[in-house]
Coordinates of C-alpha atoms in Angstrom, one line a residue:
X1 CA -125.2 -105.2 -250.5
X2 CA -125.1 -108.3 -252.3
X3 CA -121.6 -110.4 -252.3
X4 CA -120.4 -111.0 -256.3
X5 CA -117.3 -111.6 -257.8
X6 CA -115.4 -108.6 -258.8
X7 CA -111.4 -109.2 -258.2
X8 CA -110.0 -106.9 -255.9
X9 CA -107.2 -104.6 -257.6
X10 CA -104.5 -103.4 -256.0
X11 CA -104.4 -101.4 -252.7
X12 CA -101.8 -99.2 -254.0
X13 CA -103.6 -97.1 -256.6
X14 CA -106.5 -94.9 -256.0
X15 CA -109.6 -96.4 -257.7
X16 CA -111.3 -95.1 -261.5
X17 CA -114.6 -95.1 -262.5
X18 CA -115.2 -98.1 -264.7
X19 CA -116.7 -96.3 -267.8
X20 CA -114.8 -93.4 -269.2
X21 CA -116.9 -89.8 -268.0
X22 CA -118.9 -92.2 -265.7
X23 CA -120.0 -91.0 -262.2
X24 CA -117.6 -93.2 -259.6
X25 CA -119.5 -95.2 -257.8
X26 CA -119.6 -95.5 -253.8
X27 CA -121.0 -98.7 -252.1
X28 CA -122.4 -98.2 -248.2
X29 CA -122.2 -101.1 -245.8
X30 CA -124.2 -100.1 -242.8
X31 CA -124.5 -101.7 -239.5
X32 CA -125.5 -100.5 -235.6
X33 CA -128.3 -98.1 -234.2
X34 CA -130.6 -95.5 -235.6
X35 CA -127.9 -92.8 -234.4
X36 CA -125.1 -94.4 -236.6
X37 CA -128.1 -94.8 -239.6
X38 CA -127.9 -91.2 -239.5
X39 CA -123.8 -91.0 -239.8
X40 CA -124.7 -92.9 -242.8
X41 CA -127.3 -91.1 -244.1
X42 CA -125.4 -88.2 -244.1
X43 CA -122.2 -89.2 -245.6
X44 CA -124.1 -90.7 -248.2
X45 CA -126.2 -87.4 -248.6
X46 CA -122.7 -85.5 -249.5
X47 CA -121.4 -88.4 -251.9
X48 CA -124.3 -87.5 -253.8
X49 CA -123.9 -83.5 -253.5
X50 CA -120.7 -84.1 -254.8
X51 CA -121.6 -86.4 -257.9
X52 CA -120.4 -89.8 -256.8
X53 CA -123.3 -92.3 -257.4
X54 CA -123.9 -95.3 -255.3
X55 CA -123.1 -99.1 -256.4
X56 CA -126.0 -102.0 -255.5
X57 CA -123.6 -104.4 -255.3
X58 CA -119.6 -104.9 -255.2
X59 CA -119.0 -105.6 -258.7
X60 CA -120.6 -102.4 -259.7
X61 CA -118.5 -100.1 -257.0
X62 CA -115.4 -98.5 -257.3
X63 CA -115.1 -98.1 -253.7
X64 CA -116.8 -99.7 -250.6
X65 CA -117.7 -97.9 -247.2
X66 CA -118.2 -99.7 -244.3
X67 CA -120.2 -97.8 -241.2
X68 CA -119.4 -100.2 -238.2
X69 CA -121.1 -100.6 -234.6
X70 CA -118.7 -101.3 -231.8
X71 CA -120.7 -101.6 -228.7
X72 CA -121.2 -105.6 -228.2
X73 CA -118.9 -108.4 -228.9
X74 CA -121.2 -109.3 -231.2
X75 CA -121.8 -105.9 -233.2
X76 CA -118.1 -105.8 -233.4
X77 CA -117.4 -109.0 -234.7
X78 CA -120.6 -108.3 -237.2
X79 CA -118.5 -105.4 -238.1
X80 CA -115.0 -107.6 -238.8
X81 CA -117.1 -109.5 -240.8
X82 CA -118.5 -107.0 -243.0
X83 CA -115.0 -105.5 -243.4
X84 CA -113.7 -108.8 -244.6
X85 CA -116.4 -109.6 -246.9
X86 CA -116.0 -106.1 -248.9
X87 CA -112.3 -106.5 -249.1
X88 CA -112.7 -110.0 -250.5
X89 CA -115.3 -108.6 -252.6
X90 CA -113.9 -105.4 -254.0
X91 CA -110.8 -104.5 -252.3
X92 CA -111.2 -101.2 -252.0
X93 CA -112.8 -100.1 -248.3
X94 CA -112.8 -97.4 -246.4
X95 CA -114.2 -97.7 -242.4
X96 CA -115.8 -95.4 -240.2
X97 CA -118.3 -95.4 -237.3
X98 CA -118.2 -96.9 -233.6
X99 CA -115.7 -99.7 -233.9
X100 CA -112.9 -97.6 -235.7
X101 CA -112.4 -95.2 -232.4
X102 CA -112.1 -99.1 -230.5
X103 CA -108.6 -100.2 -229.0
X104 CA -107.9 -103.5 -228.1
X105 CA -106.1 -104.6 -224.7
X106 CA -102.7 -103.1 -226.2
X107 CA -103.8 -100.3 -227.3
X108 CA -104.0 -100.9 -231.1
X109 CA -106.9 -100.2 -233.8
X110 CA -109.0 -103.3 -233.5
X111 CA -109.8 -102.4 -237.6
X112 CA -106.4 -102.4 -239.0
X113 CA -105.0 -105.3 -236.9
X114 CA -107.2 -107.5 -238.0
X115 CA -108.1 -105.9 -241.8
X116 CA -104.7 -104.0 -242.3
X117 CA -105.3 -103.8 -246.2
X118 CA -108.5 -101.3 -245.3
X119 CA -107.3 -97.7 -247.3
X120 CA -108.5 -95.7 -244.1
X121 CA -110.4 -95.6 -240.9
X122 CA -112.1 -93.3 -238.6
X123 CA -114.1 -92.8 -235.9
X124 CA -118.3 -92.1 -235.6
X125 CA -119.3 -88.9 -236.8
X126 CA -116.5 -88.1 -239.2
X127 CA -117.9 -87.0 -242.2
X128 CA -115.2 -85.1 -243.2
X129 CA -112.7 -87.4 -242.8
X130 CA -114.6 -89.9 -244.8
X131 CA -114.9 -87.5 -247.4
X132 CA -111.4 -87.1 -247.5
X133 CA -110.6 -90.8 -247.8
X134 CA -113.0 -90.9 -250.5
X135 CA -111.4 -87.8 -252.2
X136 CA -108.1 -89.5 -251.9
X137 CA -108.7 -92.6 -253.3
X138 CA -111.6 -91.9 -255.7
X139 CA -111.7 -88.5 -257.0
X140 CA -114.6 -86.2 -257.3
X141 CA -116.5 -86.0 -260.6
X142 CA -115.6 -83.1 -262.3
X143 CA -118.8 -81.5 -261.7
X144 CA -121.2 -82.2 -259.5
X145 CA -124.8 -82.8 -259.9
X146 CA -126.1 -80.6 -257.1
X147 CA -129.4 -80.0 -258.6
X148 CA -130.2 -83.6 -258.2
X149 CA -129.9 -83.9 -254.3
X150 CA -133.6 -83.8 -252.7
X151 CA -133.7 -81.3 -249.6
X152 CA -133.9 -83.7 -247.2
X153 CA -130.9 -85.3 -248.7
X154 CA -130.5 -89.2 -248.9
X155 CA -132.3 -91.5 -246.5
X156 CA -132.2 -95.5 -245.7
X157 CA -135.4 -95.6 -243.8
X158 CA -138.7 -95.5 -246.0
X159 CA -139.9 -93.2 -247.4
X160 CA -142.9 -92.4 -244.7
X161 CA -140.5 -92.3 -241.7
X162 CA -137.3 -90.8 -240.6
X163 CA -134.7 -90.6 -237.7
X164 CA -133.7 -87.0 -236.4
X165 CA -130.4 -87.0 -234.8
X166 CA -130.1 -84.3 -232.2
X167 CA -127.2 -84.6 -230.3
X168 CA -123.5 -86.4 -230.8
X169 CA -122.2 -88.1 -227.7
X170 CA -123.0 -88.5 -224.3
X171 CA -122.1 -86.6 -220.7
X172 CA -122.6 -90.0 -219.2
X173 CA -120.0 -92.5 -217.7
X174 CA -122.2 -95.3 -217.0
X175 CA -119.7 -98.2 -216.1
X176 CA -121.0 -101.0 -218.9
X177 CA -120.6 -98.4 -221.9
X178 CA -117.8 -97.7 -223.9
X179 CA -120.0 -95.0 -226.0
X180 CA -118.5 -91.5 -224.7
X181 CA -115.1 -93.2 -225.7
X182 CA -116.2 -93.4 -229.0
X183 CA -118.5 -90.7 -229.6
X184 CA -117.4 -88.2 -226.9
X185 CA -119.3 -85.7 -225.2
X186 CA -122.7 -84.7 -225.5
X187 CA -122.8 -81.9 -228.6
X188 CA -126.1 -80.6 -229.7
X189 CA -127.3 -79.5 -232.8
X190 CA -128.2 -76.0 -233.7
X191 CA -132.3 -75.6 -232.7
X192 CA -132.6 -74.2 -236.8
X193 CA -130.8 -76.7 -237.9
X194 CA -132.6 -79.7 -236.6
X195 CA -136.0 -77.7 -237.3
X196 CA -134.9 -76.8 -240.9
X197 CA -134.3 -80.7 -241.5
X198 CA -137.4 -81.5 -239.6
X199 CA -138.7 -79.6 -242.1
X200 CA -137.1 -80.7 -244.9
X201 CA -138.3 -84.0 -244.0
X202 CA -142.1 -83.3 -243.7
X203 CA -142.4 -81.9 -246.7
X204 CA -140.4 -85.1 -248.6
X205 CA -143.5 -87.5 -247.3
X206 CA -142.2 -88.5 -244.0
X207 CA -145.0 -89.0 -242.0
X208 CA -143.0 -90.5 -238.8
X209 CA -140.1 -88.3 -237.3
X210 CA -138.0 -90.2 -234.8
X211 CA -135.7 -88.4 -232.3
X212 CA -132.8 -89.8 -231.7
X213 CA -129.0 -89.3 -229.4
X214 CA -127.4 -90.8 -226.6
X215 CA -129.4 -88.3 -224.2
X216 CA -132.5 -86.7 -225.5
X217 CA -133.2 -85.2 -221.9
X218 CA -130.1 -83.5 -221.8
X219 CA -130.2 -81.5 -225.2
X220 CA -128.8 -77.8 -224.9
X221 CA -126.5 -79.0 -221.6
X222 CA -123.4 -78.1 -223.5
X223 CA -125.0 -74.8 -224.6
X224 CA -126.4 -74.3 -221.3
X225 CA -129.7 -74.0 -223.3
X226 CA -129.0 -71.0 -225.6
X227 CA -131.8 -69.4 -227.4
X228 CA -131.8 -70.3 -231.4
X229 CA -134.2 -69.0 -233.5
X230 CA -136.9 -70.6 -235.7
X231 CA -139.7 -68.9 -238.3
X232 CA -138.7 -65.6 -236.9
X233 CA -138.8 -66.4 -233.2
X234 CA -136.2 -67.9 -230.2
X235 CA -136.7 -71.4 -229.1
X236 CA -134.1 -72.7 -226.5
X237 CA -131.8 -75.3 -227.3
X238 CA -133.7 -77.5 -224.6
X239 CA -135.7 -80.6 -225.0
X240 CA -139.0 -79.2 -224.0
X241 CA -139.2 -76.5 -226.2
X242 CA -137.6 -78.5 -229.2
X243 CA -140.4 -80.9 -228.8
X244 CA -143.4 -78.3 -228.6
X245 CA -141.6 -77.0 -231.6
X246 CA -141.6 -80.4 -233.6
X247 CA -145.0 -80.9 -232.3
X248 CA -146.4 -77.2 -234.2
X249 CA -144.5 -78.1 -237.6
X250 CA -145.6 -82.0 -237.3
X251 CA -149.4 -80.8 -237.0
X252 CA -149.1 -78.5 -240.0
X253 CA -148.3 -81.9 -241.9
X254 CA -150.5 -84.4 -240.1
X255 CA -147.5 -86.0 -238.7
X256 CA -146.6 -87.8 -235.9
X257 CA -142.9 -87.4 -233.7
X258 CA -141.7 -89.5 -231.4
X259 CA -139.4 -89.8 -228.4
X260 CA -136.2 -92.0 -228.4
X261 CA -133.5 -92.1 -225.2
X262 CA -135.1 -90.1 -222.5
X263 CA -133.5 -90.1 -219.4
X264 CA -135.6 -89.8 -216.6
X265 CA -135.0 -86.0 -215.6
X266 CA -137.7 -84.2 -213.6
X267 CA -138.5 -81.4 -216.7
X268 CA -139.5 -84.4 -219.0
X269 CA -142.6 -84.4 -216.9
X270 CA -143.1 -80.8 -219.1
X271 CA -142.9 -82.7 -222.3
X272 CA -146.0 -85.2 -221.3
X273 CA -148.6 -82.5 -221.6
X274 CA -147.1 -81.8 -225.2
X275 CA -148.4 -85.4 -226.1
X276 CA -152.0 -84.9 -225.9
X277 CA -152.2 -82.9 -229.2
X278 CA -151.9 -86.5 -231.2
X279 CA -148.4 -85.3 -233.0
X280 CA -146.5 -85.4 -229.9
X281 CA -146.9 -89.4 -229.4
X282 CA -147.8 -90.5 -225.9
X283 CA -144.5 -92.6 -225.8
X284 CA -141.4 -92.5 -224.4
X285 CA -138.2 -94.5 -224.6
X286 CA -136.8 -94.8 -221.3
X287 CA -133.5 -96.6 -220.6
X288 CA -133.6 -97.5 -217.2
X289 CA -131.7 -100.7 -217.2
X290 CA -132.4 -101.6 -213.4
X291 CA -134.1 -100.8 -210.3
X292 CA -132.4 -102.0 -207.2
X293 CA -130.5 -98.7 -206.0
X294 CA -127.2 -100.0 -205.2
X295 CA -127.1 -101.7 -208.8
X296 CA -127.8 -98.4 -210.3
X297 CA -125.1 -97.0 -208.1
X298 CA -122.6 -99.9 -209.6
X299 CA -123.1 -99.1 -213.2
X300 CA -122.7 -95.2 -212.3
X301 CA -126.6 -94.5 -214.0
X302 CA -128.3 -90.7 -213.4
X303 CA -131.1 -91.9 -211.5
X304 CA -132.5 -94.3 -208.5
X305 CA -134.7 -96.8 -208.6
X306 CA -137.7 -95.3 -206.2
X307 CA -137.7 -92.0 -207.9
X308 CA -138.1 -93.9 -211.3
X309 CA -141.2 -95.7 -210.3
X310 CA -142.9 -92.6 -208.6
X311 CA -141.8 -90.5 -212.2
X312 CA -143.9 -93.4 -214.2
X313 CA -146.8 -93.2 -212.0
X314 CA -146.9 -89.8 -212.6
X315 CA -146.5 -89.7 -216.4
X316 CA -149.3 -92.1 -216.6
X317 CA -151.4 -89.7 -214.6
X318 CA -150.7 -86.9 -216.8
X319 CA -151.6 -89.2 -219.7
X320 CA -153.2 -92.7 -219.2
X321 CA -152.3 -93.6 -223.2
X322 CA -148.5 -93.2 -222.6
X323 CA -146.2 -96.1 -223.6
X324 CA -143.1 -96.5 -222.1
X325 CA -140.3 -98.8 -223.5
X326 CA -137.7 -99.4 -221.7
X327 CA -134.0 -101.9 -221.7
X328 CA -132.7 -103.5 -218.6
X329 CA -129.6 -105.9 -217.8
X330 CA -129.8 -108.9 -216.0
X331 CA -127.0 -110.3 -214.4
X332 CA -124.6 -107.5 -213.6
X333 CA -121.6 -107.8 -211.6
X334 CA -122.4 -107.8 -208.4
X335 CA -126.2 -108.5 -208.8
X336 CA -127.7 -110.7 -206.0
X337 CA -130.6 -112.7 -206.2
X338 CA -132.1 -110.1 -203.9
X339 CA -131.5 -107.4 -205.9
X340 CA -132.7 -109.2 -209.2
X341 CA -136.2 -110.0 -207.4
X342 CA -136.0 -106.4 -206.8
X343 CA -136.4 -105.7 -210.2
X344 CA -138.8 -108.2 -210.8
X345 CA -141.1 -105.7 -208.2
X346 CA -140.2 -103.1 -209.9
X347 CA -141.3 -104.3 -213.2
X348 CA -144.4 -105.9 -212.1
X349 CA -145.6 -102.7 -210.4
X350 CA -144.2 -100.5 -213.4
X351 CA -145.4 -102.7 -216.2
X352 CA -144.0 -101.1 -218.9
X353 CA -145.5 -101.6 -221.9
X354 CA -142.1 -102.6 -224.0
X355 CA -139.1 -104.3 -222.6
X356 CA -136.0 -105.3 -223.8
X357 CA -133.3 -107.6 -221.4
X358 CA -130.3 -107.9 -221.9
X359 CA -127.9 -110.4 -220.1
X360 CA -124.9 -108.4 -218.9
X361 CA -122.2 -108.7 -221.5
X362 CA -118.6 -107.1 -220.9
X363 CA -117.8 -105.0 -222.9
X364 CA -113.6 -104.0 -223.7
X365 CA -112.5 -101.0 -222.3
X366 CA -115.8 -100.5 -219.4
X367 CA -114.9 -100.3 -216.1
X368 CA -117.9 -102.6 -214.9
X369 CA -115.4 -105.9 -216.6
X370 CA -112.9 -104.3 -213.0
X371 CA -115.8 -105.0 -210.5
X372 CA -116.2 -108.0 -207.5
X373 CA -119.1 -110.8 -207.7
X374 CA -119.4 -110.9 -211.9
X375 CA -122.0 -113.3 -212.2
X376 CA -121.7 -116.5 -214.2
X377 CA -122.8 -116.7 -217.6
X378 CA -125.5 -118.9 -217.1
X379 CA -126.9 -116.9 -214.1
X380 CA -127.0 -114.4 -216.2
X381 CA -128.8 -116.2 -219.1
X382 CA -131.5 -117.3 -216.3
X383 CA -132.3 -114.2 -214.7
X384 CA -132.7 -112.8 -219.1
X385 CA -135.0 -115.3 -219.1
X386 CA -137.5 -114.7 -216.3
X387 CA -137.7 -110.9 -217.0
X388 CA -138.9 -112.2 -220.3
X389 CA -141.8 -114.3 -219.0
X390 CA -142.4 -112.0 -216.6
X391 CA -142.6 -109.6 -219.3
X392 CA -144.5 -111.8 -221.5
X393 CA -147.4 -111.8 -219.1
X394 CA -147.6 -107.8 -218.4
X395 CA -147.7 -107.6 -222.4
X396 CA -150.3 -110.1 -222.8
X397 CA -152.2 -108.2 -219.9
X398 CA -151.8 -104.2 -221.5
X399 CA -152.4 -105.0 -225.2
X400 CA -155.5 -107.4 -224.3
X401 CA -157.1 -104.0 -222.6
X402 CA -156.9 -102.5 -226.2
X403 CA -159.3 -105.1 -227.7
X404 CA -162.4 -103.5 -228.5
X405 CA -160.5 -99.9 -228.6
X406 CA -160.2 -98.0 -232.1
X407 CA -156.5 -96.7 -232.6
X408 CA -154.6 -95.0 -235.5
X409 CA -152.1 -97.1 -237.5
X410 CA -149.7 -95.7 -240.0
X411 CA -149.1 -98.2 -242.4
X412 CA -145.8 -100.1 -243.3
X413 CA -146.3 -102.3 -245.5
X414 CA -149.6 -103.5 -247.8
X415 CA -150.1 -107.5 -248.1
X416 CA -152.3 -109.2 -250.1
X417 CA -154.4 -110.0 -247.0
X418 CA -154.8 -105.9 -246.0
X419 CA -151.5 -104.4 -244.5
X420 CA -149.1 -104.3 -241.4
X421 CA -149.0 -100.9 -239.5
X422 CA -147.9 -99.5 -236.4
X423 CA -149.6 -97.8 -233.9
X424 CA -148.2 -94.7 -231.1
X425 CA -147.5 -97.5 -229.2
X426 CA -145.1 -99.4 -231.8
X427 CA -141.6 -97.8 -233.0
X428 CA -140.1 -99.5 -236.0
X429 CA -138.4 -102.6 -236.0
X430 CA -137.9 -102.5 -231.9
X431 CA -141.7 -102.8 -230.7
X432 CA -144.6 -104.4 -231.7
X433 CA -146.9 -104.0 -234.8
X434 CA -150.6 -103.7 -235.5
X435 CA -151.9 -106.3 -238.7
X436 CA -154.9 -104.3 -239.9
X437 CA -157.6 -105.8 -242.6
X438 CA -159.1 -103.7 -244.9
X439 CA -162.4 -101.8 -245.3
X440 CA -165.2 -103.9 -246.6
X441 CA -165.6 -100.9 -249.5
X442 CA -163.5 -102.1 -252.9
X443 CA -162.5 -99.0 -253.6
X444 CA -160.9 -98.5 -250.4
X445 CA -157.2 -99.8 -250.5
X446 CA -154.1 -99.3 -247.6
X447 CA -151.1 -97.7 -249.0
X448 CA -147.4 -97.2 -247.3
X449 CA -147.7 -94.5 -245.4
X450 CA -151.3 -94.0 -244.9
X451 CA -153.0 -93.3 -241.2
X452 CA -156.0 -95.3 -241.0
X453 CA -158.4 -95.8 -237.8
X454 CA -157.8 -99.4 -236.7
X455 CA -160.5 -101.3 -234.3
X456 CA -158.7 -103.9 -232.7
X457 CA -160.1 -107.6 -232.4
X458 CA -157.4 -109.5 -231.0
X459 CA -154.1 -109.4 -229.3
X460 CA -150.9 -111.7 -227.8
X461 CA -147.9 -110.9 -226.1
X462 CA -146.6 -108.6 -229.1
X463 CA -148.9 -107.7 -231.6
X464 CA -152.6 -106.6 -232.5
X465 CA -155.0 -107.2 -235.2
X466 CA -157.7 -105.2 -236.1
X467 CA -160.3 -103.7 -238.9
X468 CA -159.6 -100.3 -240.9
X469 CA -162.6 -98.0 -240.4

């Protein structure tokens, strides 16, 4: 959204449309991760079921909503400032998402104590209480266009690719996260629900589905893996036989899905067989966040170290094409510099293919800011640092063995010089991406959202180039 410079009225009065019988218009601020893109997408899906219309910029809104990320200092203060740039802007704002279920040391709203002119906030995941702050101070269009909302309702992605949402919350109580504070516990979807919008989704264009939640591995826990049913049959609420599901419907549209927050469980090696079929992509996102065992133990994760490495071994077995993308902190509390060279093993006998670090960061209200030994800021920043060379280097080494290979891309965007893609091994906007040159033949042209057949000439540390069959 654009900043203009529209007067903000008063906060006392609910907000009219501007033109007389004119649809009220809604603007969206969003911020955060894929899982709070879908929040978004799906309050903005019932603004339109309900008539309301959405504003490009301030001066044309009669109402601003602002979906905010809470994790990291820095998302949160991202947040404040997005809060404080509608309300100079408009006037009129509503909050939601991660940061409004945030207290501060005292126990108050972090929002309202800082923004207290905002007309309501709420937690993630509420879109009924958003809708009924929007009711309140912007009423409903007398009658709703209905017949206007596409099936797979409104989306901020492109068109080609989407994020699935499977889950809310998270069973976890890892000691650096604030996340089940926010979101609560882990509550899955209906299986014919998410399948119906998988659905839904195919048949709008989408080419890429992402699966998204705090937990993939543990969808169905709550439910203790009930059977749903889906084109006549049961499927369990489990993540094995959600994926073989999405895999079937993804074939029958040439379409590819792929696997976001997997925890390292032992029936996830079930799912890698389900990858060979080209629909299932042979990657998985894997957030292991360290290796050294008592580290692991500190920040209360589901898994060791040891049994991590031999479970990576194995996948790549059972698939030698598998990616594996993965985020680690550096600089714990606690972390010695045995433990950090620890990791450094681990990572140069894992070598996954896609690596984020992260230098620990407290976080308000996580039990790891109550531990002994926190590490100074700039041992923190050092030890970032050298998982990124050392990353740099396996990189360099797994993407230079695909020169010479012939992969397929799904395209992104189209340049003037041919077009940028990505391949299995490349999710959007996190990982790398592939710049592919066009066929020789005129005639031939890339388009967004096209899979072509890429031969790949070169490589670095992050990308690939190559030549469209």
């Amino acid at each position: 959204m654009h900043s203009i410079s529209r007067i903000p009225k008063d906060d006392s009065t609910p907000a009219a449309p501007a033109a007389s019988g004119a649809a009220p218009k809604v603007g969206f601020v969003s911020l955060g991760c894929p899982k709070a893109l879908v929040d978004s997408e799906q309050i903005l899906t019932q603004l339109r079921a309900e008539g309301y219309e959405t504003a490009k910029s301030y001066d044309g809104a009669d109402l601003v909503i602002v979906n905010t990320c809470g994790f990291i200092d820095a998302a949160v203060q991202e947040s404040l400032d997005a809060i404080g740039e509608a309300l100079a802007e408009n006037g009129k704002v509503i909050v939601t998402g991660c940061l409004g279920a945030k207290k501060d040391a005292a126990g108050d709203d972090i929002i309202t104590k800082v923004h207290p002119k905002v007309l309501a906030v709420t937690g993630p995941h509420a879109l009924a209480e958003v809708m009924n702050s929007v009711h309140t101070h912007l009423p409903k269009p007398h009658e709703p266009f209905i017949d206007l909302l596409p099936p797979q309702g409104i989306k901020l992605t492109p068109k080609h690719y989407a994020y699935l949402k499977i889950s809310e919350g998270c069973n976890h109580r890892c000691s650096f996260c604030i996340i089940p504070s926010m979101r609560g516990d882990l509550v899955s979807r209906p299986i014919a629900e998410l399948m119906l919008e998988a659905e839904n989704l195919f048949k709008s264009g989408v080419k890429e589905l992402l699966v998204i939640s705090q937990d993939t591995s543990a969808y169905g826990v709550d439910v203790k893996f009930r059977s749903g049913f889906w084109n006549g049959r049961p499927v369990k609420t489990h993540m094995t036989q959600l994926t073989e599901a999405l895999g079937e419907l993804a074939k029958s549209y040439g379409a590819w899905v792929r696997l976001h927050y997997v925890y390292p469980y032992p029936h996830v090696d079930q799912v890698i067989p389900l990858m060979s079929g080209g629909h299932i992509l042979p990657y998985l996102d894997v957030p292991l966040q360290h290796a050294h065992p008592e580290v692991l133990k500190r920040m209360k994760r589901p898994a060791s170290g040891e049994k991590n490495l031999d479970r990576i071994q194995a996948w790549r077995k059972m698939n030698p094409d598998l990616t594996i993308r993965s985020t680690f902190i550096a600089g714990f509390p606690g972390e010695t510099e045995a433990e950090f060279e620890y990791l450094l093993d681990f990572l140069k006998e894992a070598e996954i293919d896609r690596l984020g670090c992260f230098a620990y960061s407290p976080v308000e209200g996580a039990t790891a800011n109550e531990l002994e030994n926190q590490v100074p800021d700039e041992v923190r920043e050092e030890r970032r640092g050298r998982v990124m060379l050392l990353q740099e280097e396996i990189s360099k080494k797994r993407l230079k063995a695909k020169v010479g290979k012939t992969v397929r891309v799904l395209i992104d965007e189209v340049t003037r010089s041919g077009g940028v893609g990505r391949s299995a091994a490349d999710a959007p906007e996190i990982d790398g991406v592939v710049y592919v040159k066009p066929p020789y033949e005129p005639h031939k042209k890339l388009a967004v959202g096209q899979f072509v057949d890429v031969t790949i000439t070169a490589s670095d540390a992050h990308d690939l180039w190559g030549e469209a069959e």
